Every structure is written in structure tokens, then in C-alpha cells.
Amino acid sequence: MKRFLLYLPLLAIAAIGFIGCSQKREWNHQQRQAMRQALREYRDMVYLNDLTDAEYLIFTDEVATDLETAYPVYTTFIEMPGVEDTIDLVVVETIVDYLNADAHNMRHIYPYSYLVAEGVLPAGLDMRQQRQFYSCFAQQVNNEFITMDNFVSAILADTTANSQIRQIENGCANTLFGWVVTEVDIVE
């Protein structure tokens, strides 16, 4: 009995050490906060800079959860080579998932202020009119591009004013608002 009582404290210390080690494997609150803080740097990306604070918080939570699920040991994740590339990849995958879920999220890729500056839409549209435009735009994009890969490729290839996406934008603006965009080529 005395021997058992002597081993009891040693067993308790070993159990506490085992539990302590297993808890260190999971991301704690400070580590999650550090990841969310690092994700704030992505706020300047085109898709993300138009999100409201609440939408952006949900976005960073999804990215942090995906990273935590894929890499459960925080210290190993932070110390691995190419960690920034991994974070970039998860951010882009989450953006693509958002676009796959709802094409109306294109308002973040093509914000109203950008479309006004580019001469696609007139200034002064109210929220209802903007929603009409984005509904038309989303529907046309869904009809035109069968997969998200095709759409992303079109965005990357979008280097001219006569691009396929610009034609869709102009078509929706013309249909809804009678806003005709005339392009003039100046040759010297």
C-alpha cells in the first residue's frame, strides 16, 4: 500500500505532463489571435478590401479554421518552410469558395466605385440599382463561364478594355440603365 501511495504522485505528475503536452498540440487562443492578426494584412486584396468588418471577421475565421484543421500543431506550422505561401494558398482558396457559393460576391472583385471610375456605370446609383447590376452581371458570368477556373483565367487575361468580362459589364449596364459605353481608339 505504501508503495502505491508513493507512486501515486509520480503517476499524477506524468498524467499532468501528458495532458499538458497534448494541449500544446492544439492552437490556443493567443495563437488563433496571432493568425487572425497576420490575416489582416490581406485586407488590401481586391476581393477583401470591399468586405465589411463583420464579413472580413467571418472570412478570417474560416481561413484560420482551415489552417488549424490542416496543421493542428501550431508551432510546427509557423516554423515550416513556405508558411507564407501556404497561408496565401488558403486565402485564395477561401475567396474562390466564396465566389463558387454566390456569384454576387463579385461586387467585391469589381466594386461599384471601380466600375464608375472605369466608365462602366454612372455615378449616383442607389443600392437597389447596384443590386440589379450585380444580379445581371453574376447571371451573365455564370452563363458565360462554366467553371470557376474559366472565370479566374478570364480575370487574369483581362488586360484590355474589350475583354470578355468588360463586354458583360457593358451589356448589363446598357440593358439596365441605357448606359452606352463608346470606345474610341486613337491612332497616331
PDB file of N, CA and C in Angstrom, residues 20-36 64-65 68 71-75 78:
ATOM      1  N   GLY A  20      -0.710  18.162 -20.431  1.00  0.00           N
ATOM      2  CA  GLY A  20      -0.117  19.447 -20.816  1.00  0.00           C
ATOM      3  C   GLY A  20       0.489  19.390 -22.203  1.00  0.00           C
ATOM      4  N   CYS A  21       1.158  18.276 -22.517  1.00  0.00           N
ATOM      5  CA  CYS A  21       1.754  18.137 -23.850  1.00  0.00           C
ATOM      6  C   CYS A  21       0.686  18.035 -24.921  1.00  0.00           C
ATOM      7  N   SER A  22      -0.396  17.316 -24.647  1.00  0.00           N
ATOM      8  CA  SER A  22      -1.430  17.172 -25.663  1.00  0.00           C
ATOM      9  C   SER A  22      -2.160  18.486 -25.887  1.00  0.00           C
ATOM     10  N   GLN A  23      -2.280  19.320 -24.851  1.00  0.00           N
ATOM     11  CA  GLN A  23      -2.931  20.613 -25.044  1.00  0.00           C
ATOM     12  C   GLN A  23      -2.054  21.552 -25.854  1.00  0.00           C
ATOM     13  N   LYS A  24      -0.740  21.422 -25.752  1.00  0.00           N
ATOM     14  CA  LYS A  24       0.154  22.283 -26.512  1.00  0.00           C
ATOM     15  C   LYS A  24       0.087  21.980 -27.997  1.00  0.00           C
ATOM     16  N   ARG A  25      -0.419  20.792 -28.340  1.00  0.00           N
ATOM     17  CA  ARG A  25      -0.518  20.427 -29.744  1.00  0.00           C
ATOM     18  C   ARG A  25      -1.629  21.198 -30.437  1.00  0.00           C
ATOM     19  N   GLU A  26      -2.649  21.598 -29.706  1.00  0.00           N
ATOM     20  CA  GLU A  26      -3.761  22.338 -30.292  1.00  0.00           C
ATOM     21  C   GLU A  26      -3.448  23.829 -30.277  1.00  0.00           C
ATOM     22  N   TRP A  27      -4.083  24.569 -31.160  1.00  0.00           N
ATOM     23  CA  TRP A  27      -3.894  26.010 -31.198  1.00  0.00           C
ATOM     24  C   TRP A  27      -4.617  26.612 -29.999  1.00  0.00           C
ATOM     25  N   ASN A  28      -3.925  27.446 -29.254  1.00  0.00           N
ATOM     26  CA  ASN A  28      -4.593  28.119 -28.147  1.00  0.00           C
ATOM     27  C   ASN A  28      -5.148  29.466 -28.617  1.00  0.00           C
ATOM     28  N   HIS A  29      -5.788  30.175 -27.719  1.00  0.00           N
ATOM     29  CA  HIS A  29      -6.444  31.445 -28.064  1.00  0.00           C
ATOM     30  C   HIS A  29      -5.442  32.463 -28.617  1.00  0.00           C
ATOM     31  N   GLN A  30      -4.271  32.564 -27.980  1.00  0.00           N
ATOM     32  CA  GLN A  30      -3.273  33.542 -28.435  1.00  0.00           C
ATOM     33  C   GLN A  30      -2.764  33.201 -29.839  1.00  0.00           C
ATOM     34  N   GLN A  31      -2.600  31.911 -30.116  1.00  0.00           N
ATOM     35  CA  GLN A  31      -2.121  31.507 -31.427  1.00  0.00           C
ATOM     36  C   GLN A  31      -3.169  31.790 -32.504  1.00  0.00           C
ATOM     37  N   ARG A  32      -4.440  31.561 -32.186  1.00  0.00           N
ATOM     38  CA  ARG A  32      -5.512  31.887 -33.135  1.00  0.00           C
ATOM     39  C   ARG A  32      -5.557  33.394 -33.380  1.00  0.00           C
ATOM     40  N   GLN A  33      -5.411  34.175 -32.321  1.00  0.00           N
ATOM     41  CA  GLN A  33      -5.414  35.638 -32.457  1.00  0.00           C
ATOM     42  C   GLN A  33      -4.234  36.096 -33.307  1.00  0.00           C
ATOM     43  N   ALA A  34      -3.069  35.480 -33.107  1.00  0.00           N
ATOM     44  CA  ALA A  34      -1.891  35.842 -33.901  1.00  0.00           C
ATOM     45  C   ALA A  34      -2.138  35.558 -35.383  1.00  0.00           C
ATOM     46  N   MET A  35      -2.792  34.435 -35.687  1.00  0.00           N
ATOM     47  CA  MET A  35      -3.088  34.110 -37.079  1.00  0.00           C
ATOM     48  C   MET A  35      -4.080  35.110 -37.657  1.00  0.00           C
ATOM     49  N   ARG A  36      -5.105  35.457 -36.909  1.00  0.00           N
ATOM     50  CA  ARG A  36      -6.077  36.439 -37.397  1.00  0.00           C
ATOM     51  C   ARG A  36      -5.412  37.798 -37.626  1.00  0.00           C
ATOM     52  N   ALA A  64      -8.553  30.812 -40.700  1.00  0.00           N
ATOM     53  CA  ALA A  64      -7.845  30.310 -39.515  1.00  0.00           C
ATOM     54  C   ALA A  64      -8.298  28.889 -39.166  1.00  0.00           C
ATOM     55  N   THR A  65      -9.587  28.616 -39.285  1.00  0.00           N
ATOM     56  CA  THR A  65     -10.101  27.274 -39.005  1.00  0.00           C
ATOM     57  C   THR A  65      -9.550  26.264 -40.005  1.00  0.00           C
ATOM     58  N   GLU A  68      -5.945  25.651 -39.064  1.00  0.00           N
ATOM     59  CA  GLU A  68      -5.861  24.873 -37.832  1.00  0.00           C
ATOM     60  C   GLU A  68      -6.223  23.408 -38.072  1.00  0.00           C
ATOM     61  N   TYR A  71      -3.250  21.904 -40.163  1.00  0.00           N
ATOM     62  CA  TYR A  71      -1.990  21.889 -39.414  1.00  0.00           C
ATOM     63  C   TYR A  71      -2.294  22.039 -37.927  1.00  0.00           C
ATOM     64  N   PRO A  72      -2.625  20.950 -37.246  1.00  0.00           N
ATOM     65  CA  PRO A  72      -3.071  21.045 -35.851  1.00  0.00           C
ATOM     66  C   PRO A  72      -1.979  21.484 -34.867  1.00  0.00           C
ATOM     67  N   VAL A  73      -0.701  21.300 -35.205  1.00  0.00           N
ATOM     68  CA  VAL A  73       0.376  21.709 -34.309  1.00  0.00           C
ATOM     69  C   VAL A  73       0.858  23.088 -34.745  1.00  0.00           C
ATOM     70  N   TYR A  74       0.487  24.102 -33.986  1.00  0.00           N
ATOM     71  CA  TYR A  74       0.743  25.496 -34.363  1.00  0.00           C
ATOM     72  C   TYR A  74       2.235  25.767 -34.529  1.00  0.00           C
ATOM     73  N   THR A  75       3.050  25.348 -33.575  1.00  0.00           N
ATOM     74  CA  THR A  75       4.475  25.669 -33.653  1.00  0.00           C
ATOM     75  C   THR A  75       5.124  25.025 -34.875  1.00  0.00           C
ATOM     76  N   ILE A  78       3.983  27.219 -37.962  1.00  0.00           N
ATOM     77  CA  ILE A  78       4.647  28.526 -38.066  1.00  0.00           C
ATOM     78  C   ILE A  78       6.101  28.368 -38.482  1.00  0.00           C
TER      79      ILE A  78
END
